[in-house]
Structure formats: C-alpha cells, structure tokens
CSV table of C-alpha atoms in Angstrom, one decimal:
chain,number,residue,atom,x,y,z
A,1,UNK,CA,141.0,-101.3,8.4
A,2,UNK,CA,137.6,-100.0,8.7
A,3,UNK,CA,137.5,-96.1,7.1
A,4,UNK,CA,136.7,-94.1,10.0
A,5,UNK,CA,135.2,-90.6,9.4
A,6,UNK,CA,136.8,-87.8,10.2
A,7,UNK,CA,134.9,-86.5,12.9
A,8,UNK,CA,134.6,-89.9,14.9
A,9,UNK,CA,137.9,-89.7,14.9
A,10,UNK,CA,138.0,-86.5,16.4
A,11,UNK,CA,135.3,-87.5,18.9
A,12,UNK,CA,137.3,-90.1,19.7
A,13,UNK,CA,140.8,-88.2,20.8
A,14,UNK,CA,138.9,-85.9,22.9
A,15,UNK,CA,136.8,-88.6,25.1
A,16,UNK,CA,137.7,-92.4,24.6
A,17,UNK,CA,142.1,-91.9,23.2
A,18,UNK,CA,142.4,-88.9,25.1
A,19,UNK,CA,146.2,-87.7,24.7
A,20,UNK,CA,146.5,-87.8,28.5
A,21,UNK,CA,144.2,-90.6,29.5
A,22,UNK,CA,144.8,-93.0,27.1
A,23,UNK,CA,148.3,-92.3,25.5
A,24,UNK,CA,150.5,-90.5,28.2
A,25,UNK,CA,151.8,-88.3,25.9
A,26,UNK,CA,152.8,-84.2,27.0
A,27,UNK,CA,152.9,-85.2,31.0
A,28,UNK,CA,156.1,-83.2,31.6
A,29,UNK,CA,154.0,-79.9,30.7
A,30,UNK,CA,150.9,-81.4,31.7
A,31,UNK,CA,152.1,-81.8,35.1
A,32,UNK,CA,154.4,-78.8,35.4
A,33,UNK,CA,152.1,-76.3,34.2
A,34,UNK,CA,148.4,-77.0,35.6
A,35,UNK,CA,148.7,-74.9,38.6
A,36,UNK,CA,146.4,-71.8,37.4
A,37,UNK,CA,142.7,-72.4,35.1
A,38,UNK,CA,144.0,-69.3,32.9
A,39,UNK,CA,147.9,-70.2,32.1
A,40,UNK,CA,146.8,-74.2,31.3
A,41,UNK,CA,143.9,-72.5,29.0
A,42,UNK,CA,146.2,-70.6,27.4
A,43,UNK,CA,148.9,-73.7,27.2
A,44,UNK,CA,146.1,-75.8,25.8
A,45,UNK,CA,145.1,-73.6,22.6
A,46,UNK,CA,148.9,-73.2,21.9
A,47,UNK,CA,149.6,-76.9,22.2
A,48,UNK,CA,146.1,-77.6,20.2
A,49,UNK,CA,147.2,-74.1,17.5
A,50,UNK,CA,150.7,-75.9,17.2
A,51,UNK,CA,149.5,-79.3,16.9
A,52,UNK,CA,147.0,-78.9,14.0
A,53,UNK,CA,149.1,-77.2,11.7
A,54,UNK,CA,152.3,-79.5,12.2
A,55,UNK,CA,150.1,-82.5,11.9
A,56,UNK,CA,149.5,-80.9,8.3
A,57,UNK,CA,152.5,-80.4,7.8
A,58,UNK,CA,154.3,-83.1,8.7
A,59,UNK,CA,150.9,-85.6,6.7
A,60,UNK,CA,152.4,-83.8,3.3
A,61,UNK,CA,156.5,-83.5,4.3
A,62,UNK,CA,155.6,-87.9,4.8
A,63,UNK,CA,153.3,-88.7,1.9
A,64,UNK,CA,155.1,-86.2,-1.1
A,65,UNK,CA,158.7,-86.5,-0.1
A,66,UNK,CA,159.9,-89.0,2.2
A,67,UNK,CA,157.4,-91.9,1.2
A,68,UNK,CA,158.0,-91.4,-2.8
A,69,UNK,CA,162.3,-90.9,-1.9
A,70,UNK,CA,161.9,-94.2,0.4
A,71,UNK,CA,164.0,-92.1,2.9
A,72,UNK,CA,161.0,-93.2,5.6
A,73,UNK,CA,163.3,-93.5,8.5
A,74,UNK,CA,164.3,-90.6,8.2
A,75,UNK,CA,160.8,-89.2,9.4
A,76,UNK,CA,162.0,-88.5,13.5
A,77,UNK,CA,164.2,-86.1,12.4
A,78,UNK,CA,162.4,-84.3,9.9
A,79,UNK,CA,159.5,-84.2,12.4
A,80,UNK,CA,161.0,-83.1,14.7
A,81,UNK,CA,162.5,-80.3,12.9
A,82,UNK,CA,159.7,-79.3,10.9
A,83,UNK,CA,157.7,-79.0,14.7
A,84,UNK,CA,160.9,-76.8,15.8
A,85,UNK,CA,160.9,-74.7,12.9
A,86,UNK,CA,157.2,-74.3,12.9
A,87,UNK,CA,157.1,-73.1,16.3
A,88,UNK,CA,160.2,-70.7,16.0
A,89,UNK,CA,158.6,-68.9,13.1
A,90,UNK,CA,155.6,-68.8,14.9
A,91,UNK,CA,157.1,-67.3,17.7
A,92,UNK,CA,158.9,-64.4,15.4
A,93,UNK,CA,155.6,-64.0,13.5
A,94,UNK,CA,153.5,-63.6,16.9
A,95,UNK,CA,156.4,-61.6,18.6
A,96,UNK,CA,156.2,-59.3,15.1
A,97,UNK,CA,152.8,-58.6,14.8
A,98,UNK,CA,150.9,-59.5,18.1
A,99,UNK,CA,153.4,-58.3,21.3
A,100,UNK,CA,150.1,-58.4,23.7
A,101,UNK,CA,149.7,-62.2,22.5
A,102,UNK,CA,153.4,-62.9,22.7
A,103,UNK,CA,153.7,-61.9,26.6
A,104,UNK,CA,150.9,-63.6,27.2
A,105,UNK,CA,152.0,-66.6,26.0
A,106,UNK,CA,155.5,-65.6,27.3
A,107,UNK,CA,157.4,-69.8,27.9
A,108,UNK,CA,154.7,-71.4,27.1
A,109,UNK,CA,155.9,-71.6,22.4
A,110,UNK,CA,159.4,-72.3,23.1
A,111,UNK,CA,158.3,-75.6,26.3
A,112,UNK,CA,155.8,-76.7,23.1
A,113,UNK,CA,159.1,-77.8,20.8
A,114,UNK,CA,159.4,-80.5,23.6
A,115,UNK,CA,156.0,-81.2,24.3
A,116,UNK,CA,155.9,-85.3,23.2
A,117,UNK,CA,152.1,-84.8,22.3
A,118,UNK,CA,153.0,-83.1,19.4
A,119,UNK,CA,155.9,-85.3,18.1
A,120,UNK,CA,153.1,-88.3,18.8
A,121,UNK,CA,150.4,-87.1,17.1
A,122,UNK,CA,152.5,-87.1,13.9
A,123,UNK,CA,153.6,-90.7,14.4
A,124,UNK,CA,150.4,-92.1,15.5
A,125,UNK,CA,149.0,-90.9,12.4
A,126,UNK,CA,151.8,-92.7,10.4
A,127,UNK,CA,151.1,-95.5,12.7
A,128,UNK,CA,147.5,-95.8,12.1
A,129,UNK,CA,147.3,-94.9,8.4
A,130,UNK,CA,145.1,-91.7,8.5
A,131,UNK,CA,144.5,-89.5,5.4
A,132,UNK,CA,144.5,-86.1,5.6
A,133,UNK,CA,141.0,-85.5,6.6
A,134,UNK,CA,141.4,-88.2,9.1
A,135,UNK,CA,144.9,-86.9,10.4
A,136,UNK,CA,142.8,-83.0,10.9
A,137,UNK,CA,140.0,-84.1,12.6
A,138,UNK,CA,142.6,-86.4,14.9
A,139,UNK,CA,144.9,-83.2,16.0
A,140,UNK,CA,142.5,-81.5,16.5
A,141,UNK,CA,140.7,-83.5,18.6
A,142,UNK,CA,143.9,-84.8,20.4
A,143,UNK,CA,144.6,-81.1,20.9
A,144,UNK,CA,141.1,-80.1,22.7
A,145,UNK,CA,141.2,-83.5,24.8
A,146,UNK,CA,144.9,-82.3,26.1
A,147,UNK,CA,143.7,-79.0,27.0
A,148,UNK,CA,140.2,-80.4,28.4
A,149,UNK,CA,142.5,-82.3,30.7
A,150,UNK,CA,144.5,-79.4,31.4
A,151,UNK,CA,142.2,-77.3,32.6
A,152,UNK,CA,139.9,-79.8,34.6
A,153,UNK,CA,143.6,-80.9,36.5
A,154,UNK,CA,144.4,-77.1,37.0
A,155,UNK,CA,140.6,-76.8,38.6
A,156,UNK,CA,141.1,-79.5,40.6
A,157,UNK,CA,144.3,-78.4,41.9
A,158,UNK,CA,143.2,-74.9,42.5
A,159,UNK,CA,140.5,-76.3,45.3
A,160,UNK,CA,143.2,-78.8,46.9
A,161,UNK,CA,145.5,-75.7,48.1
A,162,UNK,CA,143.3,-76.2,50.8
A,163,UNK,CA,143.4,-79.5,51.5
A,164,UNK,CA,146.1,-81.7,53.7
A,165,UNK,CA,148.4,-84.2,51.6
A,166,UNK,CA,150.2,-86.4,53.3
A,167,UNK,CA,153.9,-84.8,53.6
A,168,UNK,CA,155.5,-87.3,50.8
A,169,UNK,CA,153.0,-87.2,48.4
A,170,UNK,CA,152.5,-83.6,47.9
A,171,UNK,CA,153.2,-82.2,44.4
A,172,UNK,CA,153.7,-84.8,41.5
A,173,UNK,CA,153.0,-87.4,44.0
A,174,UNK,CA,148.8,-85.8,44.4
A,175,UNK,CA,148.8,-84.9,41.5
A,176,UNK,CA,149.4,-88.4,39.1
A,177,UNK,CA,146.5,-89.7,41.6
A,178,UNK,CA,144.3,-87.0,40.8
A,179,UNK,CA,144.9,-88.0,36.8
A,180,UNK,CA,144.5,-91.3,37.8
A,181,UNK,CA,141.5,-90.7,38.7
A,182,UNK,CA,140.8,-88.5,36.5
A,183,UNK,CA,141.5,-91.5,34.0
A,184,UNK,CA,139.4,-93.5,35.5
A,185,UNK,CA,136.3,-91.7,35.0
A,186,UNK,CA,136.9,-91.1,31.1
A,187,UNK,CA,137.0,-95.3,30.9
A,188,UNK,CA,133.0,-94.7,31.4
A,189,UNK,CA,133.1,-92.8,27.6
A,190,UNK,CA,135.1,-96.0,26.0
A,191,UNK,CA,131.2,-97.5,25.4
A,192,UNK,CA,131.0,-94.3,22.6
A,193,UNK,CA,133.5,-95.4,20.1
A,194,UNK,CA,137.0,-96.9,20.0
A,195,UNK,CA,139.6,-96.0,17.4
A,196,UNK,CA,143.4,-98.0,16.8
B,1,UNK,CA,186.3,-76.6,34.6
B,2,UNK,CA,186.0,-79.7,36.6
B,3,UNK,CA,187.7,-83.1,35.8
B,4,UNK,CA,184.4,-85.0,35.9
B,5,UNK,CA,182.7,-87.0,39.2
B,6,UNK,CA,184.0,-90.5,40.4
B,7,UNK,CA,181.6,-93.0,38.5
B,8,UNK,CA,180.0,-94.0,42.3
B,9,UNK,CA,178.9,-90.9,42.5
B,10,UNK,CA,177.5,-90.3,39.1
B,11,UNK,CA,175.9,-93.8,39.3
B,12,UNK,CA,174.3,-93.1,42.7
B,13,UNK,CA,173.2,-89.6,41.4
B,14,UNK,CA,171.6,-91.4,38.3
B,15,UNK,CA,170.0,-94.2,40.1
B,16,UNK,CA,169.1,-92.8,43.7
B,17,UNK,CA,169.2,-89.2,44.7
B,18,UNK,CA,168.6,-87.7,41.3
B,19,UNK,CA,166.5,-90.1,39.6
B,20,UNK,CA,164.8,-88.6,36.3
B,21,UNK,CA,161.4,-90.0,36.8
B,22,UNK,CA,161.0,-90.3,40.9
B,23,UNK,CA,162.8,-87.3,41.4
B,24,UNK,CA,162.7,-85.3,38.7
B,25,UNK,CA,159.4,-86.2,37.1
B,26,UNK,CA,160.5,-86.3,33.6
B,27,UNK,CA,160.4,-88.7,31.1
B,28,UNK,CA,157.0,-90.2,32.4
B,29,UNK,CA,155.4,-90.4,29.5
B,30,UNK,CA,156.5,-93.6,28.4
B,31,UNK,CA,157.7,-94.6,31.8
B,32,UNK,CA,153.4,-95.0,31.8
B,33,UNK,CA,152.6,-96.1,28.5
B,34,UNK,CA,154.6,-99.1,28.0
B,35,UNK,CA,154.9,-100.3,31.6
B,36,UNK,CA,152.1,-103.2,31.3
B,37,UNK,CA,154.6,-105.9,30.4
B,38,UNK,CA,157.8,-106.2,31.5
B,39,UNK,CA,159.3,-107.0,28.6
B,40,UNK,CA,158.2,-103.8,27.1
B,41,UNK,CA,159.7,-101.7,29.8
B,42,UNK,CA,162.5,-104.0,29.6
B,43,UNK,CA,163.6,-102.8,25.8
B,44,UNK,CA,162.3,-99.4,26.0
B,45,UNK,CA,164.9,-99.1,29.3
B,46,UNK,CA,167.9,-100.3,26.8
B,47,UNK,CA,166.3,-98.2,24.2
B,48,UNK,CA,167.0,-95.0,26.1
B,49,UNK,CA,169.9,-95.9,28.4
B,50,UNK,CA,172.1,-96.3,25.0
B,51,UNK,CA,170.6,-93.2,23.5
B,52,UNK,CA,171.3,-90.9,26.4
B,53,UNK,CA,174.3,-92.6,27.0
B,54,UNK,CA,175.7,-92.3,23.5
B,55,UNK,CA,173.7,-88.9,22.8
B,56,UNK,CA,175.5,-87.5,26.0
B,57,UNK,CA,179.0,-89.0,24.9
B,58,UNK,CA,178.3,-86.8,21.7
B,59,UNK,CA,176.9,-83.5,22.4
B,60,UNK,CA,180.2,-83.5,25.4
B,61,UNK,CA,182.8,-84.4,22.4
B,62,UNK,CA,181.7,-81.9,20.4
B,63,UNK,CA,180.7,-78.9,23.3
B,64,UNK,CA,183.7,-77.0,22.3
B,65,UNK,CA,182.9,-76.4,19.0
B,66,UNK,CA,179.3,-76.1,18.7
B,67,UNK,CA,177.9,-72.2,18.9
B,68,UNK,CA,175.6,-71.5,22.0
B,69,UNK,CA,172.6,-70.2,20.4
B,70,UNK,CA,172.0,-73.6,18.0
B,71,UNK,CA,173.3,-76.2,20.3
B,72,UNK,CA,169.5,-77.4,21.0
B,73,UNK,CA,169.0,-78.0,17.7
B,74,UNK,CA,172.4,-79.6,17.7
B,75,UNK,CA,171.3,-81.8,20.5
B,76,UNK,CA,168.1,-82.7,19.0
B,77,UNK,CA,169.7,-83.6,16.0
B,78,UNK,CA,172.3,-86.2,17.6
B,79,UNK,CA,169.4,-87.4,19.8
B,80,UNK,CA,167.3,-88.2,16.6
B,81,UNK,CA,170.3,-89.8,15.2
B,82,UNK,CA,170.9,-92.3,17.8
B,83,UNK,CA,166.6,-92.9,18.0
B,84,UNK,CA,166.7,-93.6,14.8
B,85,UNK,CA,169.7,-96.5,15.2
B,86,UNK,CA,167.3,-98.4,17.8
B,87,UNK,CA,164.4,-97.9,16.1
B,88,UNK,CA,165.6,-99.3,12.7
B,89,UNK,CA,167.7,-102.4,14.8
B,90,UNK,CA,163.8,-103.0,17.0
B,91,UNK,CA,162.2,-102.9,12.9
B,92,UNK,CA,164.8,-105.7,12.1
B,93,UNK,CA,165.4,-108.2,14.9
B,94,UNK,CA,162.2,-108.0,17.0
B,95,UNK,CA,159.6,-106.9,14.4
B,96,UNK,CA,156.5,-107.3,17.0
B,97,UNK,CA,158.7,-105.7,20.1
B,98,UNK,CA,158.7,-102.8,17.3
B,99,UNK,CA,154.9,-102.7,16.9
B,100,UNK,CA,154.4,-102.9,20.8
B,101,UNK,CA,156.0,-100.1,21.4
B,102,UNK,CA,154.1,-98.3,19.1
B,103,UNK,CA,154.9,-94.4,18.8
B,104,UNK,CA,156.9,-94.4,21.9
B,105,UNK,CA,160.3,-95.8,20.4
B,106,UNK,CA,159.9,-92.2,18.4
B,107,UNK,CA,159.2,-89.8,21.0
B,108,UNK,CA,162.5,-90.8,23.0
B,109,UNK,CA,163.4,-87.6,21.2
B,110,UNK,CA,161.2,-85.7,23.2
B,111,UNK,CA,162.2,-87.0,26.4
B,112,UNK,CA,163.6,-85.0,28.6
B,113,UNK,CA,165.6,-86.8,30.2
B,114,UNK,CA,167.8,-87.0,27.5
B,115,UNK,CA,167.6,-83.5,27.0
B,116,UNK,CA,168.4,-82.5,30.3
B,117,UNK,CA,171.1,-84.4,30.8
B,118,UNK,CA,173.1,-82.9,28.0
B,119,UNK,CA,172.0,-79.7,28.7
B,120,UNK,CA,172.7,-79.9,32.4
B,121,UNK,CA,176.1,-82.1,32.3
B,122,UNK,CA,177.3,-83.6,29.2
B,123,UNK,CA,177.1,-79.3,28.0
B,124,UNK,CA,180.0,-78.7,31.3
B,125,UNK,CA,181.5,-81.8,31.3
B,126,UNK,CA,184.4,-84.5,29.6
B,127,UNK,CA,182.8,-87.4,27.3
B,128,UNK,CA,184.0,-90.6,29.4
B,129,UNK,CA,182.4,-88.6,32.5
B,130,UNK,CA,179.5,-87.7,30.4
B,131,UNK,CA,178.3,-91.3,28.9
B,132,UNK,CA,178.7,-92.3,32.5
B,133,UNK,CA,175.9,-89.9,33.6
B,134,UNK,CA,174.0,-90.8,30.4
B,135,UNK,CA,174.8,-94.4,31.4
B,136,UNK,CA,173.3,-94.0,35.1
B,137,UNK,CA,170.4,-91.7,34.7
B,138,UNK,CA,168.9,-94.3,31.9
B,139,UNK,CA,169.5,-97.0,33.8
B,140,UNK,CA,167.7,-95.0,37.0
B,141,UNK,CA,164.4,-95.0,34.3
B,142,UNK,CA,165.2,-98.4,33.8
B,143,UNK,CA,164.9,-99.8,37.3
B,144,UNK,CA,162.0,-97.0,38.2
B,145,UNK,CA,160.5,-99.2,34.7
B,146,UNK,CA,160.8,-102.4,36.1
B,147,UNK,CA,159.1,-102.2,39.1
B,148,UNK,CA,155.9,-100.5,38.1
B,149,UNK,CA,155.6,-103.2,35.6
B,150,UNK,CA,156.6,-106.0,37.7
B,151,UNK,CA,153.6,-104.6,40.0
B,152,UNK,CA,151.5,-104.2,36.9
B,153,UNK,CA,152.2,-107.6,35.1
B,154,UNK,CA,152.2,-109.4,38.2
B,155,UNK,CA,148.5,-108.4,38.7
B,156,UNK,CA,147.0,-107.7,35.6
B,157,UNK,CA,148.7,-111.1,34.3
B,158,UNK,CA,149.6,-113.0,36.9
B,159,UNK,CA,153.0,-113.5,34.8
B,160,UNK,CA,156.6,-112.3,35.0
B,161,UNK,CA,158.5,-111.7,31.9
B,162,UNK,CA,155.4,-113.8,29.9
B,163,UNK,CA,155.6,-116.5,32.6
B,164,UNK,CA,152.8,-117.3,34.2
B,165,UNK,CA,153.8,-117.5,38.3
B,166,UNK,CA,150.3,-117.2,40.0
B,167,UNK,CA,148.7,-120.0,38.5
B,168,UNK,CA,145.2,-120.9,38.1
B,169,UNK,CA,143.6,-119.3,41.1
B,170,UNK,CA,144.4,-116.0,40.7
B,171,UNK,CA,142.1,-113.7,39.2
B,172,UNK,CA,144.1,-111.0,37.1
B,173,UNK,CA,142.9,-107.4,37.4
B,174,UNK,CA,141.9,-105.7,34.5
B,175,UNK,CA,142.4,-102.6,36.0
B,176,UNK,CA,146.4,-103.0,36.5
B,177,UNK,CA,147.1,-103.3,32.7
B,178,UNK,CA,144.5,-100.1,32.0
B,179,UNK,CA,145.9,-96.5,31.9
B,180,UNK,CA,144.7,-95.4,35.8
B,181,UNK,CA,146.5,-98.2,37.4
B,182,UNK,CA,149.7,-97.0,35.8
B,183,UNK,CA,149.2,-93.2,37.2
B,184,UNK,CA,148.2,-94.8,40.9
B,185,UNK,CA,151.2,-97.3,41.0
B,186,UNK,CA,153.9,-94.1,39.5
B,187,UNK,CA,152.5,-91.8,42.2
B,188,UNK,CA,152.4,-94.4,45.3
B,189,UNK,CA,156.4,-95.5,44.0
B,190,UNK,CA,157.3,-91.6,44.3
B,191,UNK,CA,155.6,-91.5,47.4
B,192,UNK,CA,157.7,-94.1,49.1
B,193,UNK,CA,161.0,-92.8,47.4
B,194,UNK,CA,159.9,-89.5,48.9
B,195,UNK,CA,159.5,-90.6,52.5
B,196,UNK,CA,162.7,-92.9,52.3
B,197,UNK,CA,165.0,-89.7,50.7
B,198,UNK,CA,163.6,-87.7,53.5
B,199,UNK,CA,164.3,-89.6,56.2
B,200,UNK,CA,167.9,-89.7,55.3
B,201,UNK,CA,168.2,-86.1,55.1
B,202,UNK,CA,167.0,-85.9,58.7
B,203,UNK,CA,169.8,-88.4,59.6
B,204,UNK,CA,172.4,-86.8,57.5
B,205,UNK,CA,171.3,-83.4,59.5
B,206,UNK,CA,171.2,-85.1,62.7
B,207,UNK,CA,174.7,-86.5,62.3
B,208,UNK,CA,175.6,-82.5,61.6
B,209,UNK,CA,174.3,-81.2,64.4
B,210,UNK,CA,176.0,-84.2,66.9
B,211,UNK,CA,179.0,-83.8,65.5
C-alpha cells in the first residue's frame, strides 16, 4: 500500500469518501435530524467532537491490547463500548461543567452512541491499515464531510417547505433524492484524489 | 402482559406494514452500501435476520432479570455477541464475501433495526414470539435488499446473482453500481410502497364507512 499523508487523507473523507456520499454510514441521524441549519450544525461538531477522540481511542485500545493478546475479534464489542462509555462520560462532564452546552445539545450525545459513522470510522481504519496520524487526519475529515453534508441537506430542505412533493414521496422519500443528488455532484471531486 | 401475536401477523408486520427500511427508514445504511450485487445483499440479509432473530430471542429470555437503566448496554452487548458469530463464520467459509462486505458486517451493531426491535417488542414480549418478530422484520430488510439490487445488478452488470442474462448488447450503466443510483432506486421503492400502503388505507376506511 502506498503511505498516504495524513492530510490527503483528510482531504479525501471530506470531498471524494465522504461518510455520506461514498460510505452510507450515520443515515438514520442524517435523515432524521437535517430539518433546521442550526440543530444539524450543532449535530455535526458533536458527531465530528465524538468521532475524533474515539478514533484515538479505539487506534491505541486495537494496536496495545487486543492485537499484542490476539483477542482481535473481540474488537466490535470493545468498540463499541469504548464509543458508549466515551460518550456517557462526556455527557456527565458536559452536563457538570457546561449546563448552557448540555441543553443545547439536549438528544443529540446520547442518538451519537448509535450513530454507525462513528462505529465505522474505527473499523475502516482497521480495515485500511492507518497509523495514528493517518487514523486523525481520517476522523476528522470523515467528521467535517458528515456535517458538511448535514448542513447543505438541512439548507436544502429548509427552501423545499415551499415546494409541492408528490403526496407519496414526501419526507424520506424527497429527501434520499435530494442526497442522491447531492451525491452525484461530489462524483465531480473524485478527479482530486482517491483513497482505499 | 400479552401472550404474544399469531406468527401471520408478526410476519406481515415484519415484511409489509411495518417494514424497517420502507417504512421505518432505519437500517439504510447498509441496505445502500452493499446493494450493488446481489449476492452481497444476499449474505448481509442472512447476516442480520439471524442476528436480530437470535439477538431478540435473547434480550426476551432474559427481560425479567435485567435492571432497566443498563438494559441498552445489555442489548448492545448480546447484539455484538451474535455480530461477532457471523462475522468470524464469513472470515472462515467465504473469505472474499468477508472482504466485500467490508466494515458493514461490523456495524450491524449499530443498526437499528436490531435495536428497535428489542427495545420495542422482544423488551414486552415471550422469546418464541420474539425471534418470530426478529425473524420477520430481518427478513422484511432482506426482500427490501433484494430488489434494489436486483434493479442495480441488473443494470449496472447486466447479471443476476454473477450470471450474465442481458448478453452482449447491453450496455451496463456505470451509474447503477455508483453511490447516487442506490439513494434514487431506495427513494423511488419507498415511493411506490407509499402510494400502494395508502391506497389500502382508503379501502380499509371505505369498507368502514359502508359497513
């Protein structure tokens, strides 16, 4: 494999692997929650907050205990509970010491236990091999690409209130055909740089 | 506390009127990702019909004796059990199903279908009734799978299952087996579940009112 530097990588999950685009990965919140420009902003820096520091996480909880134990199949679980527990502390920490912060993130920290982008990030960087610098500049990344598709979807539905939908398309049914077009445009940034 | 549904009605639930992806619009995630072949959709559909089946069996045998304010992390646990089973049996019998599938084997944890459904019935309801539900609502993904890849292979391949059907003439579309085709197919599929479910709630209402 070619050693790709850090911040092509990152480049890279924002415009030509976006989360969204590319990998599917957090649709249910994606979907659910783009309604408003302000909540999805404030969904995207929790889910890209959250997503760096588990990545971290999770790169030395893979490469300093399960790898050298051989227990490496063990890794969805301990994932997945390391994101959990990450996120819970989080939320006592935040609800502790910033109560303004904490309502205004109100749902959003307990919906990002369950948001798959998070869970994938780690086992795409397993997948693909990344080092630490690599894995950093790739949550990252992945994190600004899922809230740059956030907001742009929450834009987009904010002006199509006043549109007409036809009757059985109207919620999830507009909205996957926005994305997909949505998708379609960010095909014209593959030409920049392509990661595996 | 109820004696659980007749299986035709926790089948139809699961498969028709209350089908996770069209319905519901969870899980979609992978019902996009690995819907290009239909082989692919095929074993992630088996994949997660025996997890929420068995996951839901579980979490409903041991409701009673799991405390309220852990049972997600409970749940999350016995789902990760059973995702790791099929991901370990994909590693050792189809090795290059496994590396298809990439990531998404693993992030059947996060999907919520399984999730909800032992949240919203295996939680209230006994095991046999319970693996049914898990049972129907995977195999309502499954079917929902299928056919976006069967629309997606067909034209992006020209093959079924790997078999090449449309011969020589055909020109496959790139475009079917890239990520945008997969959001236009998902959202014209809900569209026509929509319109069908609706119309039979008019009829349904129009039998009401005649009667």
């Amino acid at each position: 494999m070619i050693e790709l530097n850090p911040f092509v990588i990152f480049l890279a999950a924002i415009f030509t692997n976006n989360m969204i685009f590319s990998n599917f990965l957090g649709m249910c919140s994606f979907i659910a929650v783009s309604r408003e420009i302000p909540t999805s902003l404030g969904l995207g820096q929790a889910v890209t907050f959250v997503l760096t520091c588990t990545t971290i996480i999770n790169y030395l909880i893979y490469h300093y205990i399960l790898l050298p134990l051989g227990l490496d199949y063990l890794r969805f679980i301990l994932f997945i509970v390391s994101i959990a527990a990450f996120v819970q502390l989080l939320e006592m920490i935040v609800e502790r010491y910033l109560p303004n912060l904490y309502y205004a993130l109100g749902i959003f920290l307990p919906l990002i236990t369950v948001n798959c982008a998070i869970l994938g990030v780690s086992l795409f960087m397993i997948i693909r091999k990344y080092d630490l610098l690599q894995s950093i500049g790739f949550s990252i990344g992945s994190g600004i690409g899922w809230t740059l598709a956030i907001v742009a979807l929450a834009g987009i539905r904010q002006k199509l209130k006043k549109a007409s939908v036809p009757k059985g398309l109207e919620g999830p049914g507009i909205t996957l055909i926005i994305t997909g077009l949505m998708a379609l445009a960010f095909i014209g940034f593959s030409g920049i740089v392509q990661i595996q | 506390m109820m004696k659980g549904d007749s299986p035709k009605k926790i089948f139809m639930m699961g498969i028709w009127k209350d089908n996770p992806v069209l319905v519901q619009i969870i899980g979609i995630c992978s019902a996009l990702a690995v819907t290009n072949l239909m082989l692919n959709s095929l074993i992630m559909g088996v994949g997660l019909m025996f997890v929420t089946a068995f996951s839901s069996f579980t979490v409903s045998l041991i409701r009673t004796f799991t405390p309220k304010h852990i049972r997600m992390m409970v749940q999350v646990l016995i789902i990760a059990a059973y995702v790791i089973i099929v991901d370990i049996f994909l590693q050792a019998y189809m090795p290059e199903m496994s590396k298809a599938l990439g990531p998404y084997v693993g992030l059947i944890i996060t999907n919520c279908i399984i999730m909800g459904r032992a949240e919203a019935y295996a939680q209230k309801n006994p095991p046999i009734a319970s693996f049914l539900d898990g049972l129907a609502s995977g195999l309502g993904y499954t079917i929902v799978l299928l056919i976006i890849a069967f629309i997606r292979e067909l034209m992006g391949f020209g093959s079924i299952f790997g078999i090449p059907v449309l011969g020589e003439w055909w020109t496959p579309w790139t475009i079917m087996i890239m990520p945008p085709a997969a959001f236009f197919i998902l959202a014209v599929v809900i569209w026509v579940t929509k319109n069908i479910q609706d119309k039979e709630k008019d009829e349904k209402k129009g039998e009401v009112v005649s009667s």
